[in-house]
């Protein structure tokens, strides 16, 4: 299981300072909408100068197939290691993305968001009028069928998805609260222990790390536990 640290801090300076303090650790960095919309591609280049960190660019694409294929091609040019899109963009869009990226010699891993970890059964049902767990399995299956490398899901669903598809199908799980921290806006929150039991390939952690007094210590404790 790999730890992916979400760089969702208030300024580029703070993100870079955190990244500098993480040199040498066996982690991935996640750049989300906040940092990317604010600091752009230069920010990723600056991070790479600090260390050749593995980078997950979490922009959750959702559009028509051509726009998604074009956008994912552009993201691949940045040289990041993993990107993502919404599984609910559908098989045509997901296949278009993979077909386009496969034209190059190498491509980033592509994951599909099933249901955001900020949804619980009730909030999911109120949007999609569908059972959350059933929908997640279905979305994971169409993502696999479209050739994606894995899904973003909560760790509650990880083992079930792997069982339905394959052990190699990647599960990346946000909504982790390693030491019983506040849930914040997350609903499907999981501990480190359960994430391990559920065979999550990646766990994504933001606030419990960057809001801690000593983020490096928390990360070291997490790494010890995984
Ligand atoms: O601060 P926290 O640990 O809740 O951060 C979780 C990170 O994972 C955020 O950057 C959020 O955008 C991202 N994420 C998520 N749920 C998803 C996909 C991504 O929380 N389904």
mmCIF file of C-alpha atoms and ligand atoms in Angstrom:
data_model
loop_
_atom_site.group_PDB
_atom_site.id
_atom_site.type_symbol
_atom_site.label_atom_id
_atom_site.label_comp_id
_atom_site.label_asym_id
_atom_site.label_seq_id
_atom_site.Cartn_x
_atom_site.Cartn_y
_atom_site.Cartn_z
ATOM 1 C CA UNK A 1 0.000 0.000 0.000
ATOM 2 C CA UNK A 2 1.347 3.413 -1.000
ATOM 3 C CA UNK A 3 0.649 6.700 0.727
ATOM 4 C CA UNK A 4 -0.334 9.614 -1.491
ATOM 5 C CA UNK A 5 -0.115 12.990 0.264
ATOM 6 C CA UNK A 6 -2.670 15.556 -0.943
ATOM 7 C CA UNK A 7 -1.083 18.982 -1.448
ATOM 8 C CA UNK A 8 -4.271 20.989 -0.866
ATOM 9 C CA UNK A 9 -2.647 23.816 1.110
ATOM 10 C CA UNK A 10 -3.536 27.495 0.923
ATOM 11 C CA UNK A 11 -0.532 28.670 -1.054
ATOM 12 C CA UNK A 12 2.076 27.371 -3.449
ATOM 13 C CA UNK A 13 4.756 28.316 -0.927
ATOM 14 C CA UNK A 14 3.220 26.084 1.746
ATOM 15 C CA UNK A 15 2.817 23.190 -0.714
ATOM 16 C CA UNK A 16 6.458 23.451 -1.765
ATOM 17 C CA UNK A 17 7.649 23.690 1.846
ATOM 18 C CA UNK A 18 5.716 20.545 2.733
ATOM 19 C CA UNK A 19 7.092 18.750 -0.335
ATOM 20 C CA UNK A 20 10.662 19.766 0.593
ATOM 21 C CA UNK A 21 10.198 18.293 4.052
ATOM 22 C CA UNK A 22 9.099 14.988 2.498
ATOM 23 C CA UNK A 23 12.236 14.366 0.440
ATOM 24 C CA UNK A 24 13.430 10.788 0.604
ATOM 25 C CA UNK A 25 10.158 9.323 1.885
ATOM 26 C CA UNK A 26 8.465 6.505 -0.014
ATOM 27 C CA UNK A 27 5.341 8.467 -0.933
ATOM 28 C CA UNK A 28 3.386 9.868 -3.863
ATOM 29 C CA UNK A 29 2.134 13.450 -4.048
ATOM 30 C CA UNK A 30 -1.386 14.330 -5.130
ATOM 31 C CA UNK A 31 -2.022 17.640 -6.848
ATOM 32 C CA UNK A 32 -5.691 18.519 -6.915
ATOM 33 C CA UNK A 33 -7.844 21.242 -8.376
ATOM 34 C CA UNK A 34 -6.856 23.883 -5.843
ATOM 35 C CA UNK A 35 -3.125 23.754 -6.469
ATOM 36 C CA UNK A 36 -3.351 23.063 -10.199
ATOM 37 C CA UNK A 37 -5.845 25.829 -10.959
ATOM 38 C CA UNK A 38 -3.788 28.241 -8.881
ATOM 39 C CA UNK A 39 -0.221 27.234 -9.723
ATOM 40 C CA UNK A 40 -0.464 25.275 -12.978
ATOM 41 C CA UNK A 41 2.156 23.200 -14.720
ATOM 42 C CA UNK A 42 5.042 25.256 -13.314
ATOM 43 C CA UNK A 43 4.146 24.018 -9.867
ATOM 44 C CA UNK A 44 4.551 20.408 -10.995
ATOM 45 C CA UNK A 45 7.906 21.269 -12.562
ATOM 46 C CA UNK A 46 9.013 22.904 -9.307
ATOM 47 C CA UNK A 47 7.981 19.822 -7.338
ATOM 48 C CA UNK A 48 9.958 17.614 -9.717
ATOM 49 C CA UNK A 49 13.016 19.805 -9.118
ATOM 50 C CA UNK A 50 12.770 19.148 -5.373
ATOM 51 C CA UNK A 51 12.739 15.414 -5.993
ATOM 52 C CA UNK A 52 11.509 13.059 -8.656
ATOM 53 C CA UNK A 53 8.279 12.511 -6.719
ATOM 54 C CA UNK A 54 5.633 10.256 -8.228
ATOM 55 C CA UNK A 55 2.707 12.548 -8.986
ATOM 56 C CA UNK A 56 -1.017 11.902 -9.152
ATOM 57 C CA UNK A 57 -2.811 14.773 -10.886
ATOM 58 C CA UNK A 58 -6.346 14.622 -9.486
ATOM 59 C CA UNK A 59 -8.501 16.718 -11.836
ATOM 60 C CA UNK A 60 -11.431 14.282 -12.250
ATOM 61 C CA UNK A 61 -12.218 14.870 -15.907
ATOM 62 C CA UNK A 62 -15.872 14.761 -16.932
ATOM 63 C CA UNK A 63 -16.900 15.790 -20.442
ATOM 64 C CA UNK A 64 -17.737 14.422 -23.897
ATOM 65 C CA UNK A 65 -15.386 11.707 -25.256
ATOM 66 C CA UNK A 66 -13.341 13.913 -27.606
ATOM 67 C CA UNK A 67 -12.799 16.634 -25.026
ATOM 68 C CA UNK A 68 -11.758 14.031 -22.454
ATOM 69 C CA UNK A 69 -9.351 12.306 -24.863
ATOM 70 C CA UNK A 70 -7.791 15.670 -25.831
ATOM 71 C CA UNK A 71 -7.543 16.824 -22.222
ATOM 72 C CA UNK A 72 -5.975 13.576 -21.018
ATOM 73 C CA UNK A 73 -3.452 13.757 -23.868
ATOM 74 C CA UNK A 74 -2.456 17.244 -22.681
ATOM 75 C CA UNK A 75 -2.185 16.064 -19.062
ATOM 76 C CA UNK A 76 0.014 13.150 -20.132
ATOM 77 C CA UNK A 77 2.396 15.673 -21.768
ATOM 78 C CA UNK A 78 3.055 17.213 -18.351
ATOM 79 C CA UNK A 79 4.780 14.008 -17.354
ATOM 80 C CA UNK A 80 2.662 13.035 -14.343
ATOM 81 C CA UNK A 81 2.353 9.409 -13.256
ATOM 82 C CA UNK A 82 -1.390 9.096 -12.677
ATOM 83 C CA UNK A 83 -4.521 11.001 -13.761
ATOM 84 C CA UNK A 84 -8.227 10.434 -13.205
ATOM 85 C CA UNK A 85 -11.696 10.954 -14.625
ATOM 86 C CA UNK A 86 -15.247 10.232 -13.558
ATOM 87 C CA UNK A 87 -16.486 6.716 -14.347
ATOM 88 C CA UNK A 88 -19.915 8.276 -14.868
ATOM 89 C CA UNK A 89 -18.536 9.962 -17.998
ATOM 90 C CA UNK A 90 -19.240 6.518 -19.498
ATOM 91 C CA UNK A 91 -17.555 3.770 -21.486
ATOM 92 C CA UNK A 92 -17.269 5.766 -24.719
ATOM 93 C CA UNK A 93 -15.380 8.586 -22.985
ATOM 94 C CA UNK A 94 -13.162 6.269 -20.926
ATOM 95 C CA UNK A 95 -12.262 4.141 -23.950
ATOM 96 C CA UNK A 96 -11.524 7.292 -25.975
ATOM 97 C CA UNK A 97 -9.100 8.428 -23.265
ATOM 98 C CA UNK A 98 -7.278 5.100 -23.090
ATOM 99 C CA UNK A 99 -7.135 4.725 -26.884
ATOM 100 C CA UNK A 100 -5.614 8.184 -27.215
ATOM 101 C CA UNK A 101 -3.079 7.668 -24.422
ATOM 102 C CA UNK A 102 -2.094 4.231 -25.703
ATOM 103 C CA UNK A 103 -0.862 5.821 -28.922
ATOM 104 C CA UNK A 104 2.162 7.076 -26.989
ATOM 105 C CA UNK A 105 5.028 4.791 -25.834
ATOM 106 C CA UNK A 106 4.274 5.477 -22.200
ATOM 107 C CA UNK A 107 1.238 6.847 -20.471
ATOM 108 C CA UNK A 108 0.176 7.750 -16.940
ATOM 109 C CA UNK A 109 -2.031 5.343 -15.012
ATOM 110 C CA UNK A 110 -5.685 6.291 -15.476
ATOM 111 C CA UNK A 111 -8.176 5.799 -12.652
ATOM 112 C CA UNK A 112 -11.929 6.386 -12.585
ATOM 113 C CA UNK A 113 -13.742 8.001 -9.688
ATOM 114 C CA UNK A 114 -16.660 5.774 -8.677
ATOM 115 C CA UNK A 115 -18.445 7.706 -5.904
ATOM 116 C CA UNK A 116 -16.824 10.546 -3.998
ATOM 117 C CA UNK A 117 -15.888 9.638 -0.419
ATOM 118 C CA UNK A 118 -17.937 12.651 0.710
ATOM 119 C CA UNK A 119 -21.129 10.730 -0.257
ATOM 120 C CA UNK A 120 -22.949 8.392 2.074
ATOM 121 C CA UNK A 121 -25.835 6.116 1.041
ATOM 122 C CA UNK A 122 -28.442 8.830 1.493
ATOM 123 C CA UNK A 123 -26.642 11.650 -0.319
ATOM 124 C CA UNK A 124 -25.720 9.318 -3.193
ATOM 125 C CA UNK A 125 -29.305 8.114 -3.493
ATOM 126 C CA UNK A 126 -30.611 11.692 -3.489
ATOM 127 C CA UNK A 127 -28.459 12.497 -6.533
ATOM 128 C CA UNK A 128 -28.475 9.272 -8.573
ATOM 129 C CA UNK A 129 -31.583 7.523 -7.201
ATOM 130 C CA UNK A 130 -29.455 4.380 -6.960
ATOM 131 C CA UNK A 131 -27.933 2.202 -4.252
ATOM 132 C CA UNK A 132 -24.371 3.401 -3.572
ATOM 133 C CA UNK A 133 -22.678 0.023 -3.292
ATOM 134 C CA UNK A 134 -24.388 -1.422 -6.347
ATOM 135 C CA UNK A 135 -23.510 1.655 -8.394
ATOM 136 C CA UNK A 136 -19.861 1.594 -7.297
ATOM 137 C CA UNK A 137 -19.440 -2.011 -8.414
ATOM 138 C CA UNK A 138 -21.106 -1.251 -11.730
ATOM 139 C CA UNK A 139 -18.925 1.851 -12.282
ATOM 140 C CA UNK A 140 -15.793 -0.165 -11.441
ATOM 141 C CA UNK A 141 -16.793 -2.867 -13.922
ATOM 142 C CA UNK A 142 -17.376 -0.443 -16.805
ATOM 143 C CA UNK A 143 -14.068 1.265 -15.975
ATOM 144 C CA UNK A 144 -12.246 -2.065 -16.221
ATOM 145 C CA UNK A 145 -14.100 -2.916 -19.429
ATOM 146 C CA UNK A 146 -12.963 0.425 -20.895
ATOM 147 C CA UNK A 147 -9.330 -0.464 -20.194
ATOM 148 C CA UNK A 148 -8.683 1.755 -17.173
ATOM 149 C CA UNK A 149 -6.044 0.803 -14.630
ATOM 150 C CA UNK A 150 -8.226 1.147 -11.571
ATOM 151 C CA UNK A 151 -10.672 3.218 -9.578
ATOM 152 C CA UNK A 152 -10.903 5.832 -6.874
ATOM 153 C CA UNK A 153 -13.251 4.486 -4.208
ATOM 154 C CA UNK A 154 -13.526 4.343 -0.455
ATOM 155 C CA UNK A 155 -11.561 1.587 1.240
ATOM 156 C CA UNK A 156 -14.911 0.064 2.267
ATOM 157 C CA UNK A 157 -15.354 -1.029 -1.353
ATOM 158 C CA UNK A 158 -11.777 -1.942 -2.273
ATOM 159 C CA UNK A 159 -11.752 -5.717 -1.605
ATOM 160 C CA UNK A 160 -15.154 -6.180 -3.200
ATOM 161 C CA UNK A 161 -14.017 -4.390 -6.374
ATOM 162 C CA UNK A 162 -10.836 -6.442 -6.592
ATOM 163 C CA UNK A 163 -12.832 -9.618 -6.094
ATOM 164 C CA UNK A 164 -15.241 -8.672 -8.877
ATOM 165 C CA UNK A 165 -12.521 -7.567 -11.318
ATOM 166 C CA UNK A 166 -8.981 -8.630 -10.420
ATOM 167 C CA UNK A 167 -6.351 -8.142 -7.753
ATOM 168 C CA UNK A 168 -4.279 -6.102 -10.196
ATOM 169 C CA UNK A 169 -7.072 -3.575 -10.744
ATOM 170 C CA UNK A 170 -5.839 -0.590 -8.707
ATOM 171 C CA UNK A 171 -7.901 0.853 -5.860
ATOM 172 C CA UNK A 172 -6.975 4.320 -4.631
ATOM 173 C CA UNK A 173 -8.784 5.313 -1.474
ATOM 174 C CA UNK A 174 -9.262 8.830 -0.077
ATOM 175 C CA UNK A 175 -11.273 9.459 3.099
ATOM 176 C CA UNK A 176 -8.610 7.909 5.332
ATOM 177 C CA UNK A 177 -8.375 9.079 8.918
ATOM 178 C CA UNK A 178 -5.302 7.239 10.224
ATOM 179 C CA UNK A 179 -5.521 8.044 13.899
ATOM 180 C CA UNK A 180 -9.207 8.886 14.454
ATOM 181 C CA UNK A 181 -8.936 12.510 13.237
ATOM 182 C CA UNK A 182 -11.990 14.620 12.364
ATOM 183 C CA UNK A 183 -13.952 13.411 9.336
ATOM 184 C CA UNK A 184 -14.342 16.977 8.014
ATOM 185 C CA UNK A 185 -16.588 16.815 4.927
ATOM 186 C CA UNK A 186 -15.799 13.134 4.268
ATOM 187 C CA UNK A 187 -18.498 10.503 4.896
ATOM 188 C CA UNK A 188 -17.083 7.079 3.974
ATOM 189 C CA UNK A 189 -14.121 7.381 6.334
ATOM 190 C CA UNK A 190 -11.795 4.448 6.932
ATOM 191 C CA UNK A 191 -8.888 3.708 9.300
ATOM 192 C CA UNK A 192 -5.445 2.542 8.211
ATOM 193 C CA UNK A 193 -6.173 -0.940 9.532
ATOM 194 C CA UNK A 194 -9.307 -1.336 7.461
ATOM 195 C CA UNK A 195 -7.632 0.124 4.365
ATOM 196 C CA UNK A 196 -4.951 -2.557 4.742
ATOM 197 C CA UNK A 197 -7.505 -5.321 5.258
ATOM 198 C CA UNK A 198 -9.356 -4.103 2.186
ATOM 199 C CA UNK A 199 -6.135 -4.322 0.125
ATOM 200 C CA UNK A 200 -6.193 -0.673 -0.966
ATOM 201 C CA UNK A 201 -3.238 -0.078 -3.324
ATOM 202 C CA UNK A 202 -3.089 3.652 -2.519
ATOM 203 C CA UNK A 203 -4.424 5.694 0.357
ATOM 204 C CA UNK A 204 -4.834 9.440 -0.095
ATOM 205 C CA UNK A 205 -4.496 11.638 2.966
ATOM 206 C CA UNK A 206 -4.685 15.424 3.067
ATOM 207 C CA UNK A 207 -5.857 17.335 6.128
ATOM 208 C CA UNK A 208 -4.729 14.837 8.804
ATOM 209 C CA UNK A 209 -1.206 15.392 7.446
ATOM 210 C CA UNK A 210 -0.950 19.010 6.352
ATOM 211 C CA UNK A 211 -2.996 20.376 9.253
ATOM 212 C CA UNK A 212 -0.890 18.495 11.790
ATOM 213 C CA UNK A 213 1.725 20.421 13.800
ATOM 214 C CA UNK A 214 4.426 18.090 12.525
ATOM 215 C CA UNK A 215 3.331 16.558 9.213
ATOM 216 C CA UNK A 216 6.552 14.563 8.833
ATOM 217 C CA UNK A 217 5.939 12.755 12.115
ATOM 218 C CA UNK A 218 2.413 11.805 11.132
ATOM 219 C CA UNK A 219 3.673 10.552 7.782
ATOM 220 C CA UNK A 220 6.385 8.495 9.452
ATOM 221 C CA UNK A 221 3.786 6.947 11.779
ATOM 222 C CA UNK A 222 1.525 6.182 8.818
ATOM 223 C CA UNK A 223 4.390 4.619 6.864
ATOM 224 C CA UNK A 224 5.303 2.508 9.900
ATOM 225 C CA UNK A 225 1.712 1.273 10.078
ATOM 226 C CA UNK A 226 1.363 0.371 6.434
HETATM 227 O O1 LIG B 1 -8.138 16.194 3.477
HETATM 228 P P1 LIG B 1 -8.588 14.833 3.016
HETATM 229 O O2 LIG B 1 -7.721 13.716 3.552
HETATM 230 O O3 LIG B 1 -10.056 14.585 3.236
HETATM 231 O O4 LIG B 1 -8.317 14.897 1.447
HETATM 232 C C1 LIG B 1 -8.736 13.946 0.536
HETATM 233 C C2 LIG B 1 -8.246 14.336 -0.821
HETATM 234 O O5 LIG B 1 -8.686 13.344 -1.741
HETATM 235 C C3 LIG B 1 -8.770 15.655 -1.334
HETATM 236 O O6 LIG B 1 -7.728 16.250 -2.091
HETATM 237 C C4 LIG B 1 -9.931 15.299 -2.233
HETATM 238 O O7 LIG B 1 -10.082 16.208 -3.309
HETATM 239 C C5 LIG B 1 -9.498 13.942 -2.752
HETATM 240 N N1 LIG B 1 -10.556 13.019 -3.156
HETATM 241 C C6 LIG B 1 -11.558 12.607 -2.297
HETATM 242 N N2 LIG B 1 -12.522 11.744 -2.729
HETATM 243 C C7 LIG B 1 -12.503 11.266 -3.978
HETATM 244 C C8 LIG B 1 -11.480 11.666 -4.843
HETATM 245 C C9 LIG B 1 -10.514 12.540 -4.396
HETATM 246 O O8 LIG B 1 -11.560 13.019 -1.140
HETATM 247 N N3 LIG B 1 -13.383 10.376 -4.379
#
